[in-house]
């Protein structure tokens, strides 16, 4: 759906040499990826390291990304493989890479990354989460419903318009207003 | 920057811009640091709502990666397609009944992670949770699920948020599977079948 | 015919209400399976809203039911005595579930109502109009907090269910079916029962795709279920590719059903946990004793979770 179109436009830009477009993909998916790899490692900073490594691998492998699957699905597999490698090397098991799915990409990068420093600029999300949830609670019903249908249910504007019986333009502005209202609270925490 | 532009960024996130608008909006986010931060915060909001926010965030990850990639050449244009045989990437467990996963993996469902505010230890040990407390009522409503911290589980298990993940696919295919079995019973009148039909794919 | 007499019904004592409610439910069960009907209803579940048409035909051959989505992409389910066929036009897929087990035959209604009455109380809670018709509202209230409340609007004339709601203990409506229109014709032509053309779709039939072995003793012990749930089916499916076994256990208290899917976790695979809600249906997956347990059912999340957490390998099988 729409989301994937936006991704593929960004992917294409990166494939044409636009490094900055990659930033947008990183920002978009970094939390999901960290959250995903946290299942494999206990330590959050480890998870951050793995996520970083996964993004680097993704960047380097992007010329081979054919768009057969959604970008996130592809990234997801890279992240899982990276995490599994990490766990395996920790356990000093023989290097046997567990693969996911039949059309798994094989990665033959030298894992010797330049040296992954521990990320220093980490923010605890407790406060962030609370702030966002409070802000959501205080939203007017129509804004809250609109953003929930979008973010949680993954509905398109079209579908939301149908569900809320209002024009698409209204959906777009409601979702934006919801984000804006939450953002006012969130912004100070990230500065 | 005008709200109007930010509204476009918001729509860009949702994949709801025409291709022309999209180009403009992308340039706009890419080149303006402040707007990039908006882009970041808007995504943090979404991650929070879906409960896919890890216990820590690293706001400058993209920047950092950028530096690390500085010395690398910009990547090459895609090489010609190797083999575009489309295979359905799915693991065996996603098709408890063959074929069901195909429909299920594209199913729209309400998915909530469980709020686990007291702890942040992700679990890899898979120990079974013990439920200690209150049922939070309808989980079909975000507010509820966020507000009532249902079930107040367990220190060790972290419920994964499950959008677009193997878990989501798997759970959806099992729900479909369950509904199909159920539809044979027909005890509840039309409901089980309605659930089957209601199982609409998302494009 | 000018007289409209307002009859003031004294607060009927509970027992009467329960008996009446039960009678209505019995009649409803019979009506739902023995009448021809063709109606349109709105089905809402969580935040989703769909409109569907249901055509139910009964003749000497038995019952056939066809359910067609009127909103979104076209989908339909056709159920006859043997098969459940689901046709999804958006991905051009047809799924057929062959051979409904005999015990699922829906003809045992009075019996199942007796069973339901062991764990739920019935009550008449009022009258209402649905689809322009007068209805009784019957409430089916569980005796404990592990299940949901069902409210049914039953047509006074035909005894068909015209509306139903699944409600949690906090009075939140999780799922509703609401008829906006219904006809009860004497006959329904076979044309109306013909599913949409789907010959060139990809067909999946579950019958032979994997081995189902009924009546195998389960390796698993389900430590906890709400009172009154008993096993309805138990089958093991073996995936040929991997020799992996998936065990599917299904339990019911006569009204709500719950499925347990249990499979071994592959070596090196991370255990998973996750939770999904679809209206009244909750699903949890967790791992325990080297296996992945997935529990799905129309029961509150906490109940589903507790069931999932109670599964263990039978002690005789433990090393």
XYZ file of C-alpha atoms in Angstrom:
713
model
C 0.000 0.000 0.000
C 0.896 3.660 0.093
C 3.496 3.206 2.721
C 5.471 0.855 0.578
C 5.337 3.197 -2.357
C 6.906 5.883 -0.227
C 9.619 3.425 0.794
C 10.340 2.333 -2.719
C 10.708 5.935 -3.835
C 13.279 6.462 -1.107
C 15.029 3.199 -1.914
C 15.285 4.184 -5.532
C 16.831 7.477 -4.594
C 19.452 5.751 -2.496
C 20.127 3.354 -5.316
C 20.766 6.325 -7.534
C 23.332 7.617 -5.134
C 21.337 9.889 -2.852
C 22.728 9.090 0.571
C 20.478 11.506 2.344
C 17.418 9.591 1.315
C 18.776 6.711 3.338
C 18.580 8.869 6.469
C 14.847 9.020 6.132
C 14.572 5.264 5.981
C 16.861 4.892 8.965
C 14.849 7.325 11.026
C 11.640 5.685 9.990
C 12.661 2.163 10.925
C 15.331 2.470 13.560
C 13.040 1.985 16.520
C 11.276 -0.965 15.049
C 14.569 -2.579 14.205
C 16.052 -2.014 17.660
C 12.889 -3.317 19.184
C 13.057 -6.378 16.988
C 16.637 -7.250 17.788
C 16.044 -6.690 21.494
C 14.471 -10.090 21.374
C 17.821 -11.655 20.723
C 20.018 -9.722 23.080
C 19.314 -8.572 26.569
C 21.272 -5.410 26.541
C 19.703 -2.413 24.855
C 23.014 -0.950 23.844
C 23.860 -4.252 22.184
C 20.563 -4.007 20.385
C 21.464 -0.517 19.242
C 24.808 -1.756 17.960
C 23.210 -4.570 16.077
C 20.648 -2.233 14.574
C 23.425 0.044 13.443
C 25.276 -2.828 11.899
C 22.112 -4.003 10.203
C 21.554 -0.592 8.659
C 25.109 -0.530 7.369
C 24.664 -3.931 5.828
C 21.382 -2.845 4.349
C 22.956 0.202 2.826
C 25.692 -1.841 1.260
C 23.300 -4.485 0.044
C 20.821 -2.023 -1.330
C 22.138 -2.269 -4.903
C 20.966 -5.864 -4.809
C 17.588 -5.083 -3.389
C 15.182 -5.955 -6.132
C 11.985 -4.803 -4.629
C 10.452 -8.267 -4.670
C 9.460 -7.770 -1.105
C 8.705 -4.665 0.841
C 11.730 -2.769 2.026
C 10.902 -3.359 5.644
C 10.550 -7.098 5.165
C 13.967 -7.144 3.608
C 15.469 -4.961 6.306
C 13.820 -7.117 8.920
C 15.569 -10.191 7.615
C 18.914 -8.458 7.568
C 18.384 -7.340 11.139
C 17.413 -10.815 12.288
C 20.393 -12.382 10.592
C 22.688 -9.804 12.095
C 21.248 -10.460 15.522
C 21.565 -14.195 15.117
C 25.156 -13.870 14.008
C 25.824 -11.762 16.988
C 24.270 -14.235 19.373
C 26.055 -17.107 17.684
C 29.451 -15.480 17.848
C 28.868 -14.657 21.463
C 28.061 -18.218 22.239
C 31.203 -19.230 20.353
C 29.206 -21.698 18.454
C 30.402 -22.717 15.048
C 29.360 -20.032 12.647
C 26.187 -21.404 11.350
C 23.820 -18.829 10.139
C 20.209 -19.565 10.648
C 18.315 -18.345 7.696
C 14.826 -17.142 7.427
C 12.631 -17.930 4.546
C 13.482 -19.547 1.255
C 14.673 -16.521 -0.616
C 17.003 -15.338 1.996
C 19.724 -13.067 0.842
C 23.168 -14.297 1.594
C 25.505 -11.851 3.090
C 29.151 -12.148 2.494
C 30.425 -8.961 3.956
C 33.400 -9.008 6.092
C 31.800 -8.593 9.423
C 34.770 -6.620 10.529
C 32.994 -3.375 10.754
C 34.995 -0.327 11.228
C 34.574 -0.524 14.905
C 31.193 0.000 16.298
C 31.413 2.339 19.170
C 28.849 2.266 21.879
C 26.236 4.820 21.086
C 26.449 7.630 23.521
C 23.413 9.639 22.719
C 20.730 7.339 24.071
C 17.491 8.496 25.552
C 15.338 6.460 27.833
C 11.904 6.149 26.379
C 9.823 5.843 29.525
C 9.280 9.539 29.732
C 8.749 9.807 26.000
C 6.143 7.091 26.033
C 4.259 8.540 28.951
C 4.247 11.967 27.416
C 2.955 10.666 24.113
C 0.279 8.505 25.683
C -0.925 11.363 27.838
C -1.025 13.647 24.874
C -3.036 11.068 22.937
C -5.478 10.736 25.756
C -6.087 14.439 25.747
C -6.746 14.649 22.042
C -10.269 15.382 20.891
C -12.025 12.150 19.938
C -11.951 12.699 16.203
C -8.234 13.373 16.144
C -7.481 10.433 18.367
C -9.564 8.066 16.316
C -8.023 9.255 13.078
C -4.456 8.775 14.215
C -5.256 5.449 15.845
C -6.821 4.094 12.691
C -3.756 5.201 10.814
C -0.942 4.222 13.142
C -2.355 1.227 14.924
C -4.745 -0.216 12.393
C -2.718 0.794 9.388
C -5.724 2.028 7.440
C -5.289 4.269 4.422
C -6.787 7.750 4.375
C -9.410 6.404 2.055
C -10.467 3.741 4.496
C -10.382 6.139 7.418
C -12.549 8.578 5.509
C -15.049 5.806 5.003
C -14.937 4.737 8.626
C -15.305 8.250 9.940
C -17.641 9.380 7.190
C -15.702 12.479 6.315
C -13.745 13.699 3.295
C -10.160 12.530 2.765
C -8.855 16.052 3.186
C -10.332 16.092 6.667
C -8.618 12.820 7.487
C -5.306 14.208 6.358
C -5.692 17.307 8.446
C -6.974 15.432 11.493
C -4.018 13.107 11.464
C -1.670 15.983 11.037
C -3.311 17.961 13.816
C -3.070 14.947 16.082
C 0.627 14.572 15.340
C 1.191 18.236 15.811
C -0.584 18.298 19.156
C 1.439 15.336 20.412
C 4.612 16.767 18.974
C 4.278 19.949 20.994
C 4.718 17.841 24.111
C 7.294 15.521 22.673
C 9.635 18.045 21.169
C 11.106 19.398 24.419
C 12.056 15.881 25.495
C 14.193 15.251 22.472
C 16.045 18.521 22.480
C 8.161 26.441 8.131
C 4.511 26.464 7.518
C 2.117 23.957 8.913
C 0.962 23.334 5.450
C 4.348 21.903 4.619
C 4.442 19.828 7.746
C 1.018 18.509 6.924
C 2.512 17.316 3.691
C 5.278 15.575 5.610
C 2.652 13.888 7.709
C 0.883 12.687 4.579
C 4.211 11.579 3.103
C 4.741 9.316 6.096
C 1.408 7.744 5.436
C 2.172 7.257 1.765
C -0.687 9.497 0.773
C 0.919 11.974 -1.577
C 0.806 12.109 -5.339
C 4.136 11.393 -6.978
C 4.787 15.063 -7.661
C 4.015 16.192 -4.167
C 6.078 13.333 -2.878
C 9.246 14.487 -4.615
C 8.882 17.939 -3.145
C 8.117 16.653 0.291
C 11.057 14.252 0.302
C 13.479 16.993 -0.700
C 12.033 19.116 1.976
C 12.614 16.560 4.747
C 16.017 15.572 3.486
C 17.453 19.020 3.383
C 16.008 20.716 6.403
C 17.355 19.498 9.712
C 14.399 20.768 11.655
C 11.914 19.055 9.407
C 13.948 15.899 9.649
C 13.445 16.072 13.378
C 9.735 16.407 12.846
C 9.897 13.327 10.679
C 11.676 11.545 13.483
C 9.251 12.587 16.192
C 6.227 11.715 14.098
C 7.641 8.233 13.691
C 8.338 7.954 17.402
C 4.676 8.733 17.977
C 3.662 5.931 15.635
C 6.132 3.528 17.231
C 4.761 4.352 20.646
C 1.202 3.755 19.547
C 2.089 0.405 18.084
C 4.293 -0.364 21.036
C 7.329 -0.818 18.856
C 9.415 1.700 20.698
C 12.416 0.105 22.386
C 13.404 1.126 25.873
C 15.943 3.549 24.469
C 16.132 5.678 21.390
C 19.119 7.076 19.656
C 18.040 10.230 17.890
C 21.331 10.706 16.070
C 21.655 7.229 14.606
C 21.058 8.405 11.073
C 23.644 11.112 11.418
C 26.118 8.688 12.796
C 25.576 6.209 10.022
C 26.004 9.013 7.620
C 29.447 9.712 8.977
C 30.387 6.087 8.858
C 29.320 5.900 5.257
C 31.040 9.116 4.323
C 34.081 7.422 2.959
C 32.178 4.887 1.046
C 31.164 5.545 -2.495
C 27.555 6.273 -3.036
C 26.011 3.028 -3.966
C 25.647 1.905 -7.507
C 22.628 1.785 -9.630
C 20.794 -1.473 -9.307
C 22.296 -4.214 -11.320
C 20.037 -5.997 -13.670
C 17.587 -8.190 -11.971
C 18.999 -11.543 -11.147
C 15.941 -13.640 -11.156
C 12.591 -12.304 -10.463
C 10.911 -15.555 -9.718
C 8.542 -14.477 -7.059
C 8.663 -16.798 -4.193
C 6.410 -16.532 -1.281
C 8.648 -15.895 1.622
C 7.077 -17.569 4.520
C 8.110 -19.934 7.146
C 6.357 -23.195 7.557
C 4.492 -22.202 10.607
C 2.807 -19.402 8.804
C 0.787 -21.900 6.868
C -0.865 -24.200 9.319
C -3.327 -24.857 6.592
C -1.705 -24.485 3.311
C -2.569 -21.272 1.664
C -4.182 -19.656 4.615
C -1.127 -17.642 5.341
C -1.386 -15.984 2.007
C -4.626 -14.434 2.991
C -3.705 -13.990 6.585
C -0.466 -12.240 6.016
C -2.274 -9.413 4.413
C -4.974 -9.185 6.959
C -6.001 -6.073 8.714
C -6.148 -6.555 12.421
C -5.948 -4.532 15.502
C -2.673 -5.266 17.075
C -1.541 -4.178 20.400
C 1.507 -4.884 22.337
C 1.088 -5.150 25.983
C 2.080 -2.232 28.051
C 4.616 -3.286 30.493
C 5.547 -0.160 32.186
C 7.349 -1.459 35.188
C 10.034 -3.250 33.400
C 11.973 -3.168 30.240
C 13.844 -6.400 30.277
C 13.310 -8.053 26.997
C 13.085 -11.718 27.326
C 14.911 -14.267 25.390
C 14.395 -17.044 27.807
C 10.778 -17.519 26.936
C 9.697 -18.436 30.396
C 5.979 -18.659 30.714
C 4.296 -15.616 32.086
C 2.176 -15.713 35.136
C -0.795 -13.514 35.050
C -1.192 -11.643 38.224
C -3.831 -9.131 37.819
C -6.699 -7.362 36.288
C -8.166 -7.900 32.911
C -8.217 -4.729 31.021
C -11.445 -5.127 29.247
C -11.750 -4.556 25.607
C -8.487 -4.636 23.898
C -10.109 -3.499 20.772
C -9.605 0.045 21.711
C -6.302 1.667 21.932
C -7.027 3.889 24.830
C -8.149 0.976 26.894
C -5.190 -1.113 26.103
C -2.849 1.679 26.865
C -4.581 2.844 29.955
C -5.175 -0.349 31.778
C -1.886 -2.127 31.470
C -3.336 -5.478 30.735
C -2.591 -8.139 32.073
C -0.106 -6.950 34.558
C 2.205 -9.667 33.654
C 5.375 -10.908 34.273
C 8.733 -9.476 34.662
C 10.442 -11.447 32.008
C 8.245 -11.520 29.002
C 8.088 -8.617 26.735
C 5.180 -8.648 24.375
C 6.337 -7.792 20.978
C 4.411 -5.300 19.066
C 3.493 -7.080 16.191
C 2.936 -5.147 13.126
C 4.518 -6.601 9.997
C 6.358 -9.195 11.915
C 6.468 -12.923 11.786
C 4.385 -12.947 14.934
C 1.647 -10.903 13.361
C 1.555 -13.101 10.319
C 1.521 -16.138 12.445
C -1.163 -14.937 14.802
C -3.317 -13.817 11.935
C -3.057 -17.091 10.172
C -4.005 -18.878 13.345
C -6.961 -16.617 13.895
C -8.155 -17.405 10.417
C -7.566 -21.048 11.052
C -9.517 -20.930 14.278
C -12.358 -19.067 12.614
C -12.540 -21.666 9.897
C -12.842 -24.456 12.370
C -15.301 -22.449 14.287
C -17.465 -21.733 11.328
C -18.289 -25.398 11.204
C -19.844 -25.257 14.582
C -22.200 -22.433 13.913
C -23.243 -22.151 17.518
C -22.957 -18.438 17.537
C -25.107 -17.840 14.547
C -23.454 -15.830 11.835
C -20.495 -14.536 13.769
C -17.792 -17.059 12.964
C -18.501 -16.845 9.273
C -18.725 -13.117 9.399
C -15.265 -13.157 10.900
C -14.058 -15.147 7.946
C -15.517 -12.780 5.451
C -14.478 -9.818 7.501
C -10.932 -11.022 7.129
C -10.134 -8.574 4.439
C -6.792 -8.232 2.896
C -4.982 -5.017 2.999
C -3.403 -3.961 -0.157
C -58.374 -2.327 16.367
C -57.873 0.956 18.108
C -56.871 -0.579 21.313
C -53.299 -0.588 22.122
C -53.095 -1.898 25.547
C -50.067 -1.078 27.461
C -49.436 -4.079 29.514
C -47.377 -3.405 32.466
C -45.329 -6.395 33.146
C -44.421 -6.812 36.726
C -40.775 -7.405 37.170
C -40.995 -11.002 36.271
C -39.105 -13.080 38.658
C -35.740 -14.213 37.498
C -36.610 -17.790 37.072
C -39.399 -17.044 34.661
C -37.179 -14.763 32.717
C -34.515 -17.417 32.525
C -36.954 -20.063 31.388
C -38.459 -17.789 28.765
C -35.048 -16.746 27.576
C -34.004 -20.316 27.230
C -37.089 -21.192 25.248
C -36.428 -18.314 22.916
C -32.854 -19.431 22.410
C -33.984 -22.930 21.624
C -36.453 -21.645 19.072
C -33.820 -19.365 17.655
C -31.380 -22.216 17.188
C -33.941 -24.191 15.308
C -34.999 -21.217 13.197
C -31.452 -20.278 12.228
C -30.931 -23.729 10.799
C -34.334 -24.587 9.419
C -35.547 -21.429 7.705
C -34.674 -19.934 4.363
C -33.510 -16.398 4.725
C -31.787 -13.739 2.707
C -30.627 -10.671 4.532
C -28.093 -7.918 4.790
C -26.249 -7.220 7.974
C -23.541 -5.001 9.291
C -20.708 -6.732 11.066
C -18.483 -4.662 13.260
C -15.492 -5.937 15.059
C -13.045 -3.691 16.829
C -12.703 -0.711 14.557
C -13.759 -2.558 11.477
C -17.100 -2.277 9.856
C -18.313 -4.522 7.075
C -21.595 -5.058 5.401
C -22.507 -8.532 4.273
C -25.296 -10.437 2.692
C -26.234 -13.847 3.980
C -28.346 -16.339 2.079
C -29.375 -19.436 3.929
C -31.146 -22.219 2.122
C -32.528 -25.425 3.510
C -33.948 -28.309 1.505
C -33.895 -32.080 1.515
C -30.172 -31.954 0.784
C -29.543 -30.022 3.927
C -28.322 -26.550 4.673
C -26.244 -24.281 2.500
C -25.168 -20.875 3.563
C -23.553 -18.214 1.466
C -22.050 -15.108 2.925
C -20.931 -12.295 0.639
C -19.083 -9.135 1.537
C -20.719 -5.974 0.275
C -17.933 -3.665 1.342
C -14.271 -3.782 0.451
C -12.919 -6.309 -1.964
C -15.250 -9.138 -2.799
C -14.994 -12.089 -0.523
C -17.364 -14.863 0.204
C -17.794 -17.963 2.263
C -19.994 -20.828 1.254
C -20.735 -23.469 3.819
C -22.582 -26.664 3.175
C -22.725 -29.834 5.193
C -19.278 -30.944 4.162
C -17.170 -28.003 3.237
C -16.396 -24.454 4.069
C -15.156 -22.605 1.003
C -13.661 -19.139 1.274
C -13.128 -17.082 -1.831
C -10.965 -13.997 -1.638
C -10.961 -12.001 -4.843
C -8.230 -9.589 -3.882
C -5.535 -12.192 -3.930
C -7.484 -14.605 -6.089
C -7.433 -17.358 -3.592
C -9.935 -20.002 -2.721
C -9.632 -22.040 0.422
C -11.617 -25.134 1.015
C -11.926 -26.884 4.311
C -13.113 -30.369 3.618
C -14.984 -32.687 5.815
C -16.473 -31.023 8.809
C -16.189 -33.389 11.737
C -19.500 -34.908 12.666
C -19.542 -33.574 16.117
C -19.687 -30.108 14.715
C -22.991 -30.707 13.032
C -25.098 -27.813 14.107
C -28.216 -29.845 14.526
C -27.653 -30.615 18.151
C -28.962 -27.333 19.354
C -31.197 -28.043 22.280
C -28.361 -30.118 23.588
C -25.842 -27.392 23.211
C -28.149 -24.943 24.929
C -28.391 -27.264 27.877
C -24.641 -27.325 27.937
C -24.330 -23.582 27.669
C -26.730 -23.185 30.549
C -24.242 -24.820 32.877
C -21.877 -21.897 32.606
C -24.053 -19.022 31.546
C -27.293 -17.555 32.842
C -30.056 -16.553 30.471
C -32.277 -13.554 30.936
C -34.826 -11.529 29.052
C -33.625 -7.992 29.176
C -36.099 -6.116 27.019
C -37.625 -5.558 23.622
C -36.278 -3.684 20.673
C -36.858 -3.161 16.988
C -34.298 -4.398 14.501
C -34.594 -4.258 10.719
C -38.111 -2.988 11.225
C -39.114 -6.059 13.198
C -40.005 -6.577 16.828
C -37.440 -8.486 18.825
C -36.826 -9.872 22.289
C -33.448 -9.160 23.759
C -31.932 -12.175 25.432
C -28.793 -11.959 27.457
C -26.395 -14.813 27.952
C -24.266 -13.929 30.920
C -21.307 -16.045 32.021
C -21.085 -17.273 35.584
C -17.459 -16.236 35.852
C -15.220 -13.522 34.502
C -13.382 -15.764 32.080
C -15.841 -15.385 29.229
C -17.776 -12.752 27.384
C -21.407 -11.735 27.579
C -23.616 -12.395 24.558
C -26.695 -10.374 23.808
C -29.090 -11.580 21.166
C -32.000 -9.844 19.530
C -34.475 -12.466 18.416
C -37.306 -11.803 16.002
C -40.629 -12.350 17.776
C -42.241 -13.713 14.673
C -39.632 -15.834 12.900
C -37.299 -16.459 15.853
C -34.347 -15.501 13.713
C -31.473 -13.705 15.346
C -31.464 -10.188 13.954
C -28.756 -8.718 16.059
C -26.045 -10.016 18.335
C -23.404 -8.395 20.420
C -20.421 -9.784 22.257
C -19.715 -7.625 25.237
C -17.001 -7.716 27.861
C -17.483 -7.321 31.586
C -16.787 -3.623 31.265
C -19.792 -3.341 28.965
C -17.698 -2.618 25.945
C -19.095 -4.001 22.758
C -16.460 -6.019 20.967
C -18.359 -7.383 18.060
C -21.825 -6.938 16.638
C -23.920 -8.386 13.907
C -26.876 -6.233 12.974
C -29.352 -7.057 10.242
C -30.649 -4.080 8.362
C -32.928 -6.106 6.193
C -34.102 -9.678 6.065
C -36.477 -11.747 3.966
C -37.758 -15.170 4.820
C -38.849 -16.631 1.483
C -40.418 -20.043 1.179
C -37.911 -21.030 -1.429
C -34.508 -19.881 -2.517
C -33.354 -20.620 -6.029
C -30.140 -22.510 -6.547
C -28.816 -19.668 -8.657
C -28.576 -17.549 -5.586
C -26.387 -20.143 -3.953
C -23.794 -20.255 -6.714
C -20.568 -18.713 -5.567
C -18.741 -16.124 -7.613
C -16.726 -17.375 -10.517
C -13.327 -18.300 -9.236
C -12.131 -21.008 -11.589
C -8.881 -19.302 -12.390
C -8.079 -18.538 -8.777
C -5.543 -20.546 -6.886
C -7.300 -23.212 -4.908
C -6.144 -24.590 -1.623
C -7.833 -27.553 -0.110
C -6.873 -28.564 3.350
C -7.888 -32.167 3.017
C -4.744 -33.718 1.654
C -2.269 -30.969 2.147
C -1.155 -32.526 5.345
C -1.941 -35.559 7.323
C -4.526 -35.129 9.971
C -4.542 -37.776 12.546
C -7.502 -37.580 14.762
C -7.613 -39.090 18.169
C -3.970 -39.159 18.890
C -3.196 -38.664 22.476
C -1.835 -35.236 22.980
C 1.664 -34.789 24.265
C 0.636 -31.642 25.984
C -1.050 -30.934 29.170
C -3.322 -27.922 29.293
C -3.096 -26.957 32.935
C -5.942 -24.537 33.079
C -9.151 -23.823 31.222
C -12.247 -22.093 32.493
C -14.737 -24.549 33.982
C -16.823 -26.335 31.392
C -14.442 -26.291 28.478
C -14.028 -29.693 26.962
C -12.073 -30.911 24.007
C -13.908 -30.780 20.706
C -11.123 -31.856 18.458
C -7.521 -32.773 18.509
C -5.498 -33.192 15.419
C -1.926 -33.281 14.468
C -0.685 -32.012 11.197
C 2.625 -33.085 9.889
C 4.415 -30.790 7.535
C 6.042 -33.051 5.044
C 8.900 -30.692 4.306
C 10.177 -30.577 7.795
C 8.611 -33.413 9.641
C 7.354 -30.818 11.987
C 4.259 -31.518 13.935
C 1.650 -28.958 14.658
C -0.909 -29.986 17.158
C -4.279 -28.281 17.106
C -6.527 -28.712 20.109
C -9.929 -27.145 20.187
C -12.046 -26.656 23.258
C -15.490 -25.234 23.763
C -17.924 -24.529 26.550
C -20.769 -24.823 24.068
C -20.650 -21.184 23.132
C -17.130 -19.844 23.094
C -14.359 -21.796 21.455
C -10.661 -21.724 21.933
C -7.934 -23.225 19.776
C -4.484 -24.194 20.946
C -1.779 -24.598 18.349
C 1.367 -26.182 19.667
C 4.582 -26.822 17.822
C 8.196 -27.376 18.630
C 10.576 -24.464 18.512
C 13.369 -25.141 16.093
C 16.856 -25.235 17.373
C 18.322 -21.773 17.393
C 15.052 -20.083 16.748
C 14.135 -17.291 19.057
C 11.053 -17.839 21.129
C 8.295 -15.481 20.254
C 5.619 -13.791 22.144
C 2.918 -11.558 20.889
C -0.670 -10.654 21.112
C -3.328 -9.715 18.634
C -6.974 -8.738 19.074
C -9.662 -8.856 16.406
C -12.900 -7.738 17.927
C -13.901 -10.491 20.306
C -11.148 -12.813 19.159
C -7.916 -12.643 21.093
C -4.722 -14.455 20.219
C -1.551 -14.946 22.180
C 1.598 -16.721 21.292
C 4.217 -17.607 23.854
C 6.890 -20.217 24.181
C 7.213 -22.750 26.882
C 9.024 -26.069 27.283
C 10.733 -25.766 23.901
C 7.486 -25.255 22.171
C 5.556 -22.401 20.768
C 2.010 -22.214 22.049
C -0.557 -20.098 20.253
C -3.996 -19.714 21.746
C -6.873 -18.146 19.846
C -10.453 -17.748 20.935
C -13.465 -15.579 21.650
C -12.475 -15.127 25.252
C -11.028 -12.224 27.196
C -7.335 -11.609 26.717
C -6.549 -12.584 30.245
C -8.261 -15.939 29.868
C -6.430 -16.626 26.633
C -3.182 -15.657 28.229
C -3.744 -17.881 31.248
C -4.592 -20.833 29.071
C -1.453 -20.299 27.019
C 0.682 -20.031 30.123
C -0.699 -23.252 31.550
C 0.441 -25.519 28.723
C 3.242 -27.913 29.515
C 4.708 -31.126 28.225
C 3.093 -34.099 29.913
C 5.319 -35.098 32.751
C 5.654 -38.683 31.573
C 7.260 -37.388 28.432
C 9.728 -35.143 30.116
C 13.254 -36.320 30.079
